[in-house]
JSON list of C-alpha atoms in Angstrom, two decimals:
[
{"chain": "P", "resi": 287, "resn": "MET", "atom": "CA", "xyz": [136.77, 158.06, 145.13]},
{"chain": "P", "resi": 288, "resn": "LYS", "atom": "CA", "xyz": [135.99, 156.77, 141.70]},
{"chain": "P", "resi": 289, "resn": "LYS", "atom": "CA", "xyz": [133.87, 159.02, 139.54]},
{"chain": "P", "resi": 290, "resn": "THR", "atom": "CA", "xyz": [132.46, 157.63, 136.33]},
{"chain": "P", "resi": 291, "resn": "ILE", "atom": "CA", "xyz": [130.84, 159.69, 133.62]},
{"chain": "P", "resi": 292, "resn": "LEU", "atom": "CA", "xyz": [129.08, 157.67, 130.96]},
{"chain": "P", "resi": 293, "resn": "LEU", "atom": "CA", "xyz": [127.65, 159.66, 128.07]},
{"chain": "P", "resi": 294, "resn": "THR", "atom": "CA", "xyz": [126.08, 158.01, 125.06]},
{"chain": "P", "resi": 295, "resn": "ILE", "atom": "CA", "xyz": [125.61, 160.24, 122.01]},
{"chain": "P", "resi": 296, "resn": "SER", "atom": "CA", "xyz": [123.14, 159.42, 119.23]},
{"chain": "P", "resi": 297, "resn": "PHE", "atom": "CA", "xyz": [124.17, 159.90, 115.60]},
{"chain": "P", "resi": 298, "resn": "PHE", "atom": "CA", "xyz": [121.43, 161.72, 113.72]},
{"chain": "P", "resi": 299, "resn": "VAL", "atom": "CA", "xyz": [120.79, 161.54, 109.98]},
{"chain": "P", "resi": 300, "resn": "LEU", "atom": "CA", "xyz": [118.53, 163.68, 107.81]},
{"chain": "P", "resi": 301, "resn": "SER", "atom": "CA", "xyz": [115.45, 161.88, 106.54]},
{"chain": "P", "resi": 302, "resn": "ASN", "atom": "CA", "xyz": [111.83, 162.58, 105.67]},
{"chain": "P", "resi": 303, "resn": "LEU", "atom": "CA", "xyz": [109.41, 162.28, 108.53]},
{"chain": "P", "resi": 304, "resn": "ALA", "atom": "CA", "xyz": [107.80, 158.84, 108.44]},
{"chain": "P", "resi": 305, "resn": "ASN", "atom": "CA", "xyz": [106.52, 156.43, 111.03]},
{"chain": "P", "resi": 306, "resn": "ALA", "atom": "CA", "xyz": [109.41, 154.68, 112.78]},
{"chain": "P", "resi": 307, "resn": "GLN", "atom": "CA", "xyz": [108.52, 151.82, 115.05]},
{"chain": "P", "resi": 308, "resn": "PHE", "atom": "CA", "xyz": [111.11, 150.09, 117.20]},
{"chain": "P", "resi": 309, "resn": "GLY", "atom": "CA", "xyz": [110.88, 146.36, 116.61]},
{"chain": "P", "resi": 310, "resn": "GLN", "atom": "CA", "xyz": [109.20, 146.31, 113.21]},
{"chain": "P", "resi": 311, "resn": "ALA", "atom": "CA", "xyz": [110.81, 144.27, 110.42]},
{"chain": "P", "resi": 312, "resn": "ASN", "atom": "CA", "xyz": [113.45, 146.09, 108.31]},
{"chain": "P", "resi": 313, "resn": "GLN", "atom": "CA", "xyz": [113.63, 149.04, 110.75]},
{"chain": "P", "resi": 314, "resn": "GLN", "atom": "CA", "xyz": [117.23, 150.32, 110.86]},
{"chain": "P", "resi": 315, "resn": "LEU", "atom": "CA", "xyz": [119.01, 152.26, 113.58]},
{"chain": "P", "resi": 316, "resn": "LEU", "atom": "CA", "xyz": [122.30, 154.00, 114.34]},
{"chain": "P", "resi": 317, "resn": "SER", "atom": "CA", "xyz": [123.95, 154.41, 117.72]},
{"chain": "P", "resi": 318, "resn": "GLY", "atom": "CA", "xyz": [127.03, 156.09, 119.14]},
{"chain": "P", "resi": 319, "resn": "SER", "atom": "CA", "xyz": [128.73, 156.13, 122.52]},
{"chain": "P", "resi": 320, "resn": "PHE", "atom": "CA", "xyz": [131.27, 158.08, 124.52]},
{"chain": "P", "resi": 321, "resn": "ASN", "atom": "CA", "xyz": [132.56, 156.64, 127.80]},
{"chain": "P", "resi": 322, "resn": "LEU", "atom": "CA", "xyz": [134.86, 158.62, 130.13]},
{"chain": "P", "resi": 323, "resn": "SER", "atom": "CA", "xyz": [135.91, 157.05, 133.45]},
{"chain": "P", "resi": 324, "resn": "PRO", "atom": "CA", "xyz": [138.63, 158.84, 135.45]},
{"chain": "P", "resi": 325, "resn": "ASN", "atom": "CA", "xyz": [139.65, 158.00, 139.02]},
{"chain": "P", "resi": 326, "resn": "SER", "atom": "CA", "xyz": [142.59, 158.72, 141.28]},
{"chain": "P", "resi": 327, "resn": "SER", "atom": "CA", "xyz": [143.88, 157.99, 144.79]},
{"chain": "P", "resi": 328, "resn": "LYS", "atom": "CA", "xyz": [146.56, 159.36, 147.15]},
{"chain": "P", "resi": 329, "resn": "SER", "atom": "CA", "xyz": [148.23, 157.79, 150.16]},
{"chain": "P", "resi": 330, "resn": "GLN", "atom": "CA", "xyz": [148.69, 159.41, 153.54]},
{"chain": "P", "resi": 331, "resn": "PRO", "atom": "CA", "xyz": [150.81, 161.05, 154.87]},
{"chain": "P", "resi": 332, "resn": "ASN", "atom": "CA", "xyz": [152.25, 163.72, 152.54]},
{"chain": "P", "resi": 333, "resn": "PHE", "atom": "CA", "xyz": [150.62, 162.13, 149.50]},
{"chain": "P", "resi": 334, "resn": "SER", "atom": "CA", "xyz": [153.99, 160.62, 148.48]},
{"chain": "P", "resi": 335, "resn": "SER", "atom": "CA", "xyz": [152.23, 157.85, 146.55]},
{"chain": "P", "resi": 336, "resn": "GLN", "atom": "CA", "xyz": [149.56, 158.58, 143.96]},
{"chain": "P", "resi": 337, "resn": "GLN", "atom": "CA", "xyz": [147.64, 156.62, 141.38]},
{"chain": "P", "resi": 338, "resn": "LYS", "atom": "CA", "xyz": [145.74, 158.09, 138.46]},
{"chain": "P", "resi": 339, "resn": "ASN", "atom": "CA", "xyz": [143.64, 156.03, 136.04]},
{"chain": "P", "resi": 340, "resn": "LEU", "atom": "CA", "xyz": [141.73, 157.05, 132.94]},
{"chain": "P", "resi": 341, "resn": "PHE", "atom": "CA", "xyz": [139.51, 155.14, 130.53]},
{"chain": "P", "resi": 342, "resn": "LEU", "atom": "CA", "xyz": [138.17, 156.78, 127.38]},
{"chain": "P", "resi": 343, "resn": "GLY", "atom": "CA", "xyz": [136.04, 154.85, 124.92]},
{"chain": "P", "resi": 344, "resn": "VAL", "atom": "CA", "xyz": [134.10, 155.76, 121.78]},
{"chain": "P", "resi": 345, "resn": "GLY", "atom": "CA", "xyz": [131.92, 153.52, 119.64]},
{"chain": "P", "resi": 346, "resn": "ILE", "atom": "CA", "xyz": [129.47, 153.44, 116.76]},
{"chain": "P", "resi": 347, "resn": "GLY", "atom": "CA", "xyz": [126.90, 150.86, 115.82]},
{"chain": "P", "resi": 348, "resn": "TYR", "atom": "CA", "xyz": [124.38, 149.91, 113.13]},
{"chain": "P", "resi": 349, "resn": "GLY", "atom": "CA", "xyz": [121.43, 147.59, 113.50]},
{"chain": "P", "resi": 350, "resn": "ARG", "atom": "CA", "xyz": [118.51, 146.24, 111.50]},
{"chain": "P", "resi": 351, "resn": "PHE", "atom": "CA", "xyz": [115.48, 144.24, 112.58]},
{"chain": "P", "resi": 352, "resn": "VAL", "atom": "CA", "xyz": [115.73, 141.14, 110.40]},
{"chain": "P", "resi": 353, "resn": "LYS", "atom": "CA", "xyz": [112.22, 140.24, 111.51]},
{"chain": "P", "resi": 354, "resn": "LYS", "atom": "CA", "xyz": [109.76, 141.54, 114.08]},
{"chain": "P", "resi": 355, "resn": "ASN", "atom": "CA", "xyz": [111.54, 142.19, 117.41]},
{"chain": "P", "resi": 356, "resn": "VAL", "atom": "CA", "xyz": [114.79, 140.48, 116.30]},
{"chain": "P", "resi": 357, "resn": "LEU", "atom": "CA", "xyz": [117.67, 142.95, 115.90]},
{"chain": "P", "resi": 358, "resn": "SER", "atom": "CA", "xyz": [121.01, 142.20, 114.21]},
{"chain": "P", "resi": 359, "resn": "PHE", "atom": "CA", "xyz": [123.58, 144.71, 115.49]},
{"chain": "P", "resi": 360, "resn": "PHE", "atom": "CA", "xyz": [127.18, 145.46, 114.45]},
{"chain": "P", "resi": 361, "resn": "SER", "atom": "CA", "xyz": [129.56, 147.66, 116.46]},
{"chain": "P", "resi": 362, "resn": "LEU", "atom": "CA", "xyz": [133.03, 149.22, 116.22]},
{"chain": "P", "resi": 363, "resn": "GLY", "atom": "CA", "xyz": [134.90, 150.78, 119.11]},
{"chain": "P", "resi": 364, "resn": "TYR", "atom": "CA", "xyz": [138.15, 152.37, 120.24]},
{"chain": "P", "resi": 365, "resn": "ASN", "atom": "CA", "xyz": [139.47, 152.86, 123.78]},
{"chain": "P", "resi": 366, "resn": "TYR", "atom": "CA", "xyz": [142.38, 154.66, 125.39]},
{"chain": "P", "resi": 367, "resn": "THR", "atom": "CA", "xyz": [143.67, 153.77, 128.87]},
{"chain": "P", "resi": 368, "resn": "SER", "atom": "CA", "xyz": [146.21, 155.50, 131.08]},
{"chain": "P", "resi": 369, "resn": "ASN", "atom": "CA", "xyz": [147.41, 154.21, 134.46]},
{"chain": "P", "resi": 370, "resn": "LYS", "atom": "CA", "xyz": [149.95, 156.34, 136.31]},
{"chain": "P", "resi": 371, "resn": "ASN", "atom": "CA", "xyz": [151.75, 155.43, 139.54]},
{"chain": "P", "resi": 372, "resn": "ILE", "atom": "CA", "xyz": [153.74, 158.18, 141.26]},
{"chain": "P", "resi": 373, "resn": "ASN", "atom": "CA", "xyz": [156.06, 157.33, 144.16]},
{"chain": "P", "resi": 374, "resn": "ASN", "atom": "CA", "xyz": [158.26, 160.02, 145.69]},
{"chain": "P", "resi": 375, "resn": "ASN", "atom": "CA", "xyz": [157.92, 162.17, 142.58]},
{"chain": "P", "resi": 376, "resn": "GLN", "atom": "CA", "xyz": [158.94, 159.33, 140.26]},
{"chain": "P", "resi": 377, "resn": "GLU", "atom": "CA", "xyz": [156.26, 158.41, 137.76]},
{"chain": "P", "resi": 378, "resn": "VAL", "atom": "CA", "xyz": [155.71, 155.14, 135.91]},
{"chain": "P", "resi": 379, "resn": "SER", "atom": "CA", "xyz": [152.82, 155.03, 133.49]},
{"chain": "P", "resi": 380, "resn": "ASN", "atom": "CA", "xyz": [151.13, 152.45, 131.30]},
{"chain": "P", "resi": 381, "resn": "VAL", "atom": "CA", "xyz": [149.32, 153.70, 128.20]},
{"chain": "P", "resi": 382, "resn": "GLY", "atom": "CA", "xyz": [147.09, 151.48, 126.11]},
{"chain": "P", "resi": 383, "resn": "ASN", "atom": "CA", "xyz": [145.11, 151.60, 122.88]},
{"chain": "P", "resi": 384, "resn": "GLY", "atom": "CA", "xyz": [142.39, 149.14, 122.00]},
{"chain": "P", "resi": 385, "resn": "PHE", "atom": "CA", "xyz": [140.02, 148.33, 119.16]},
{"chain": "P", "resi": 386, "resn": "ASN", "atom": "CA", "xyz": [137.01, 146.06, 119.09]},
{"chain": "P", "resi": 387, "resn": "ILE", "atom": "CA", "xyz": [134.49, 144.79, 116.60]},
{"chain": "P", "resi": 388, "resn": "GLY", "atom": "CA", "xyz": [131.34, 142.98, 117.60]},
{"chain": "P", "resi": 389, "resn": "TYR", "atom": "CA", "xyz": [128.12, 141.42, 116.44]},
{"chain": "P", "resi": 390, "resn": "ARG", "atom": "CA", "xyz": [125.08, 140.43, 118.43]},
{"chain": "P", "resi": 391, "resn": "GLN", "atom": "CA", "xyz": [121.49, 139.45, 117.87]},
{"chain": "P", "resi": 392, "resn": "ILE", "atom": "CA", "xyz": [118.93, 140.81, 120.30]},
{"chain": "P", "resi": 393, "resn": "HIS", "atom": "CA", "xyz": [115.53, 139.21, 120.78]},
{"chain": "P", "resi": 394, "resn": "PHE", "atom": "CA", "xyz": [112.99, 141.69, 122.16]},
{"chain": "P", "resi": 395, "resn": "LYS", "atom": "CA", "xyz": [109.55, 141.28, 123.72]},
{"chain": "P", "resi": 396, "resn": "GLU", "atom": "CA", "xyz": [107.18, 144.22, 124.18]},
{"chain": "P", "resi": 397, "resn": "ILE", "atom": "CA", "xyz": [106.05, 144.17, 127.82]},
{"chain": "P", "resi": 398, "resn": "ALA", "atom": "CA", "xyz": [104.16, 147.49, 127.70]},
{"chain": "P", "resi": 399, "resn": "LYS", "atom": "CA", "xyz": [103.44, 150.13, 125.06]},
{"chain": "P", "resi": 400, "resn": "LYS", "atom": "CA", "xyz": [106.83, 151.10, 123.55]},
{"chain": "P", "resi": 401, "resn": "LEU", "atom": "CA", "xyz": [108.65, 149.32, 126.40]},
{"chain": "P", "resi": 402, "resn": "PHE", "atom": "CA", "xyz": [110.77, 146.30, 125.39]},
{"chain": "P", "resi": 403, "resn": "ILE", "atom": "CA", "xyz": [112.89, 143.78, 127.24]},
{"chain": "P", "resi": 404, "resn": "GLY", "atom": "CA", "xyz": [115.53, 141.93, 125.26]},
{"chain": "P", "resi": 405, "resn": "LEU", "atom": "CA", "xyz": [118.18, 139.24, 125.46]},
{"chain": "P", "resi": 406, "resn": "SER", "atom": "CA", "xyz": [121.44, 139.97, 123.62]},
{"chain": "P", "resi": 407, "resn": "ILE", "atom": "CA", "xyz": [123.51, 137.03, 122.32]},
{"chain": "P", "resi": 408, "resn": "GLY", "atom": "CA", "xyz": [126.76, 137.65, 120.44]},
{"chain": "P", "resi": 409, "resn": "GLY", "atom": "CA", "xyz": [130.50, 137.97, 120.37]},
{"chain": "P", "resi": 410, "resn": "SER", "atom": "CA", "xyz": [133.39, 140.38, 119.88]},
{"chain": "P", "resi": 411, "resn": "LEU", "atom": "CA", "xyz": [137.06, 140.56, 118.94]},
{"chain": "P", "resi": 412, "resn": "ASN", "atom": "CA", "xyz": [139.20, 142.88, 121.06]},
{"chain": "P", "resi": 413, "resn": "LEU", "atom": "CA", "xyz": [142.77, 144.02, 120.28]},
{"chain": "P", "resi": 414, "resn": "GLN", "atom": "CA", "xyz": [144.83, 145.85, 122.91]},
{"chain": "P", "resi": 415, "resn": "ASN", "atom": "CA", "xyz": [148.40, 147.12, 123.13]},
{"chain": "P", "resi": 416, "resn": "THR", "atom": "CA", "xyz": [149.97, 148.62, 126.25]},
{"chain": "P", "resi": 417, "resn": "THR", "atom": "CA", "xyz": [153.33, 150.37, 126.65]},
{"chain": "P", "resi": 418, "resn": "GLN", "atom": "CA", "xyz": [155.11, 151.18, 129.90]},
{"chain": "P", "resi": 419, "resn": "LYS", "atom": "CA", "xyz": [156.64, 154.65, 129.83]},
{"chain": "P", "resi": 420, "resn": "ASN", "atom": "CA", "xyz": [159.19, 156.67, 131.83]},
{"chain": "P", "resi": 421, "resn": "VAL", "atom": "CA", "xyz": [161.43, 153.65, 132.47]},
{"chain": "P", "resi": 422, "resn": "LEU", "atom": "CA", "xyz": [164.84, 152.71, 131.03]},
{"chain": "P", "resi": 423, "resn": "ASN", "atom": "CA", "xyz": [163.60, 149.38, 129.68]},
{"chain": "P", "resi": 424, "resn": "PRO", "atom": "CA", "xyz": [159.95, 149.83, 128.65]},
{"chain": "P", "resi": 425, "resn": "ILE", "atom": "CA", "xyz": [157.66, 146.82, 128.59]},
{"chain": "P", "resi": 426, "resn": "LYS", "atom": "CA", "xyz": [155.18, 146.37, 125.74]},
{"chain": "P", "resi": 427, "resn": "THR", "atom": "CA", "xyz": [152.20, 144.03, 125.80]},
{"chain": "P", "resi": 428, "resn": "ASN", "atom": "CA", "xyz": [150.07, 143.03, 122.83]},
{"chain": "P", "resi": 429, "resn": "ALA", "atom": "CA", "xyz": [146.90, 141.09, 123.45]},
{"chain": "P", "resi": 430, "resn": "TYR", "atom": "CA", "xyz": [143.74, 139.94, 121.79]},
{"chain": "P", "resi": 431, "resn": "ALA", "atom": "CA", "xyz": [140.57, 138.35, 123.14]},
{"chain": "P", "resi": 432, "resn": "VAL", "atom": "CA", "xyz": [137.59, 136.62, 121.58]},
{"chain": "P", "resi": 433, "resn": "THR", "atom": "CA", "xyz": [134.43, 136.74, 123.66]},
{"chain": "P", "resi": 434, "resn": "VAL", "atom": "CA", "xyz": [130.93, 135.29, 123.36]},
{"chain": "P", "resi": 435, "resn": "GLY", "atom": "CA", "xyz": [128.19, 136.01, 125.85]},
{"chain": "P", "resi": 436, "resn": "ILE", "atom": "CA", "xyz": [124.69, 137.06, 126.77]},
{"chain": "P", "resi": 437, "resn": "ALA", "atom": "CA", "xyz": [123.22, 140.16, 128.39]},
{"chain": "P", "resi": 438, "resn": "PRO", "atom": "CA", "xyz": [119.76, 141.65, 128.98]},
{"chain": "P", "resi": 439, "resn": "VAL", "atom": "CA", "xyz": [118.65, 145.05, 127.70]},
{"chain": "P", "resi": 440, "resn": "LEU", "atom": "CA", "xyz": [115.66, 147.26, 128.47]},
{"chain": "P", "resi": 441, "resn": "SER", "atom": "CA", "xyz": [114.54, 149.68, 125.71]},
{"chain": "P", "resi": 442, "resn": "TYR", "atom": "CA", "xyz": [111.89, 152.39, 125.56]},
{"chain": "P", "resi": 443, "resn": "GLN", "atom": "CA", "xyz": [110.89, 154.44, 122.50]},
{"chain": "P", "resi": 444, "resn": "ILE", "atom": "CA", "xyz": [110.56, 157.99, 123.84]},
{"chain": "P", "resi": 445, "resn": "SER", "atom": "CA", "xyz": [109.80, 159.64, 120.49]},
{"chain": "P", "resi": 446, "resn": "GLU", "atom": "CA", "xyz": [109.35, 158.82, 116.82]},
{"chain": "P", "resi": 447, "resn": "ARG", "atom": "CA", "xyz": [113.12, 158.53, 116.32]},
{"chain": "P", "resi": 448, "resn": "LEU", "atom": "CA", "xyz": [114.74, 158.11, 119.73]},
{"chain": "P", "resi": 449, "resn": "VAL", "atom": "CA", "xyz": [115.03, 154.96, 121.83]},
{"chain": "P", "resi": 450, "resn": "ILE", "atom": "CA", "xyz": [116.76, 154.80, 125.21]},
{"chain": "P", "resi": 451, "resn": "ASN", "atom": "CA", "xyz": [118.40, 151.64, 126.52]},
{"chain": "P", "resi": 452, "resn": "LEU", "atom": "CA", "xyz": [119.38, 150.37, 129.96]},
{"chain": "P", "resi": 453, "resn": "GLN", "atom": "CA", "xyz": [122.00, 147.63, 129.83]},
{"chain": "P", "resi": 454, "resn": "PRO", "atom": "CA", "xyz": [125.06, 146.21, 131.65]},
{"chain": "P", "resi": 455, "resn": "ASN", "atom": "CA", "xyz": [128.18, 148.33, 131.31]},
{"chain": "P", "resi": 456, "resn": "ASN", "atom": "CA", "xyz": [130.45, 145.31, 131.92]},
{"chain": "P", "resi": 457, "resn": "SER", "atom": "CA", "xyz": [130.08, 141.64, 131.08]},
{"chain": "P", "resi": 458, "resn": "PHE", "atom": "CA", "xyz": [126.88, 139.99, 132.23]},
{"chain": "P", "resi": 459, "resn": "ALA", "atom": "CA", "xyz": [127.83, 136.39, 131.49]},
{"chain": "P", "resi": 460, "resn": "ASP", "atom": "CA", "xyz": [130.43, 135.56, 128.86]},
{"chain": "P", "resi": 461, "resn": "LEU", "atom": "CA", "xyz": [133.14, 133.12, 127.88]},
{"chain": "P", "resi": 462, "resn": "SER", "atom": "CA", "xyz": [136.41, 134.50, 126.54]},
{"chain": "P", "resi": 463, "resn": "TYR", "atom": "CA", "xyz": [139.72, 133.31, 125.16]},
{"chain": "P", "resi": 464, "resn": "SER", "atom": "CA", "xyz": [142.67, 135.69, 125.48]},
{"chain": "P", "resi": 465, "resn": "ASN", "atom": "CA", "xyz": [146.26, 135.65, 124.23]},
{"chain": "P", "resi": 466, "resn": "SER", "atom": "CA", "xyz": [148.98, 138.10, 125.23]},
{"chain": "P", "resi": 467, "resn": "SER", "atom": "CA", "xyz": [152.69, 138.62, 124.59]},
{"chain": "P", "resi": 468, "resn": "THR", "atom": "CA", "xyz": [154.97, 140.81, 126.71]},
{"chain": "P", "resi": 469, "resn": "LYS", "atom": "CA", "xyz": [158.33, 142.13, 125.47]},
{"chain": "P", "resi": 470, "resn": "ASP", "atom": "CA", "xyz": [161.08, 144.54, 126.49]},
{"chain": "P", "resi": 471, "resn": "ASN", "atom": "CA", "xyz": [164.27, 145.71, 124.75]},
{"chain": "P", "resi": 472, "resn": "THR", "atom": "CA", "xyz": [165.84, 142.26, 125.18]},
{"chain": "P", "resi": 473, "resn": "GLY", "atom": "CA", "xyz": [163.00, 140.34, 123.52]},
{"chain": "P", "resi": 474, "resn": "THR", "atom": "CA", "xyz": [159.99, 138.29, 124.58]},
{"chain": "P", "resi": 475, "resn": "LEU", "atom": "CA", "xyz": [159.50, 137.99, 128.32]},
{"chain": "P", "resi": 476, "resn": "SER", "atom": "CA", "xyz": [156.30, 135.98, 128.50]},
{"chain": "P", "resi": 477, "resn": "ARG", "atom": "CA", "xyz": [153.30, 134.61, 126.61]},
{"chain": "P", "resi": 478, "resn": "ASN", "atom": "CA", "xyz": [149.95, 133.85, 128.18]},
{"chain": "P", "resi": 479, "resn": "ASN", "atom": "CA", "xyz": [146.80, 132.11, 127.05]},
{"chain": "P", "resi": 480, "resn": "SER", "atom": "CA", "xyz": [143.66, 131.78, 129.09]},
{"chain": "P", "resi": 481, "resn": "VAL", "atom": "CA", "xyz": [140.01, 130.82, 128.91]},
{"chain": "P", "resi": 482, "resn": "GLN", "atom": "CA", "xyz": [137.70, 132.52, 131.38]},
{"chain": "P", "resi": 483, "resn": "LEU", "atom": "CA", "xyz": [134.04, 132.52, 132.31]},
{"chain": "P", "resi": 484, "resn": "ASN", "atom": "CA", "xyz": [133.12, 136.05, 133.41]},
{"chain": "P", "resi": 485, "resn": "ALA", "atom": "CA", "xyz": [130.15, 137.45, 135.26]},
{"chain": "P", "resi": 486, "resn": "GLY", "atom": "CA", "xyz": [131.49, 140.94, 136.05]},
{"chain": "P", "resi": 487, "resn": "PHE", "atom": "CA", "xyz": [128.06, 142.52, 136.18]},
{"chain": "P", "resi": 488, "resn": "PHE", "atom": "CA", "xyz": [127.14, 140.69, 139.38]},
{"chain": "P", "resi": 489, "resn": "THR", "atom": "CA", "xyz": [130.10, 142.07, 141.38]},
{"chain": "P", "resi": 490, "resn": "ALA", "atom": "CA", "xyz": [128.52, 145.56, 141.45]},
{"chain": "P", "resi": 491, "resn": "PRO", "atom": "CA", "xyz": [125.23, 145.51, 139.52]},
{"chain": "P", "resi": 492, "resn": "LEU", "atom": "CA", "xyz": [124.13, 149.05, 140.38]},
{"chain": "P", "resi": 493, "resn": "THR", "atom": "CA", "xyz": [127.35, 150.66, 139.11]},
{"chain": "P", "resi": 494, "resn": "ASN", "atom": "CA", "xyz": [127.60, 148.38, 136.07]},
{"chain": "P", "resi": 495, "resn": "LEU", "atom": "CA", "xyz": [124.42, 149.67, 134.44]},
{"chain": "P", "resi": 496, "resn": "SER", "atom": "CA", "xyz": [124.59, 152.27, 131.68]},
{"chain": "P", "resi": 497, "resn": "PHE", "atom": "CA", "xyz": [122.17, 154.26, 129.55]},
{"chain": "P", "resi": 498, "resn": "GLY", "atom": "CA", "xyz": [122.34, 154.37, 125.77]},
{"chain": "P", "resi": 499, "resn": "PHE", "atom": "CA", "xyz": [120.46, 155.98, 122.89]},
{"chain": "P", "resi": 500, "resn": "ASN", "atom": "CA", "xyz": [119.50, 154.71, 119.43]},
{"chain": "P", "resi": 501, "resn": "TYR", "atom": "CA", "xyz": [118.28, 156.74, 116.47]},
{"chain": "P", "resi": 502, "resn": "LEU", "atom": "CA", "xyz": [115.72, 155.07, 114.19]},
{"chain": "P", "resi": 503, "resn": "LEU", "atom": "CA", "xyz": [116.22, 155.65, 110.47]},
{"chain": "P", "resi": 504, "resn": "LYS", "atom": "CA", "xyz": [113.47, 156.01, 107.93]},
{"chain": "P", "resi": 505, "resn": "ASN", "atom": "CA", "xyz": [112.00, 152.58, 107.27]},
{"chain": "P", "resi": 506, "resn": "LYS", "atom": "CA", "xyz": [112.38, 151.89, 103.56]},
{"chain": "P", "resi": 507, "resn": "GLY", "atom": "CA", "xyz": [109.69, 149.31, 103.80]},
{"chain": "P", "resi": 508, "resn": "LYS", "atom": "CA", "xyz": [107.06, 151.93, 104.63]}
]
């Protein structure tokens, strides 16, 4: 049974106490995230076949309201993946490392006091490399993807500095172009290019929601 732990950690900075209002022009914020998703399965009888998967992701972000309720947000992230298949005590594993950089603009509307609903529009560049281990002829895959898309977000300012967010954990609706190259010890085995329209959020909307935190910096305009 898949168990997912999603923890989002805010990055705090020292500043003088001053009014910080989410959504006001020139307000800046920092964010940070930590995402750990392990799951495993075993086959009956005797558990001779097992599968173990792990996803670990960390990210940081910086945003500034370029005008009232319009946030420009930049993000950087790293992820580690591990997929292990064990059959009759023989293990084959695939280990991957990925990096991503993104930008999005979020348009918010205050629907109640300190409660905002927003629409995020933006894109990202993702780089991923995966290596097959514990085999005589390991396979290596290098890939990159460029994605543009939209997603909603719900934000609430719980204190002077802290804002919590509820947003899709996976893609809501996006268009992506991906390119990958697979090689082994003999050279290139295959190259693939694809363009896809994704709506991964709708496949399991309740499990694809995640919580996040933002920390509001001192507004220099005040």
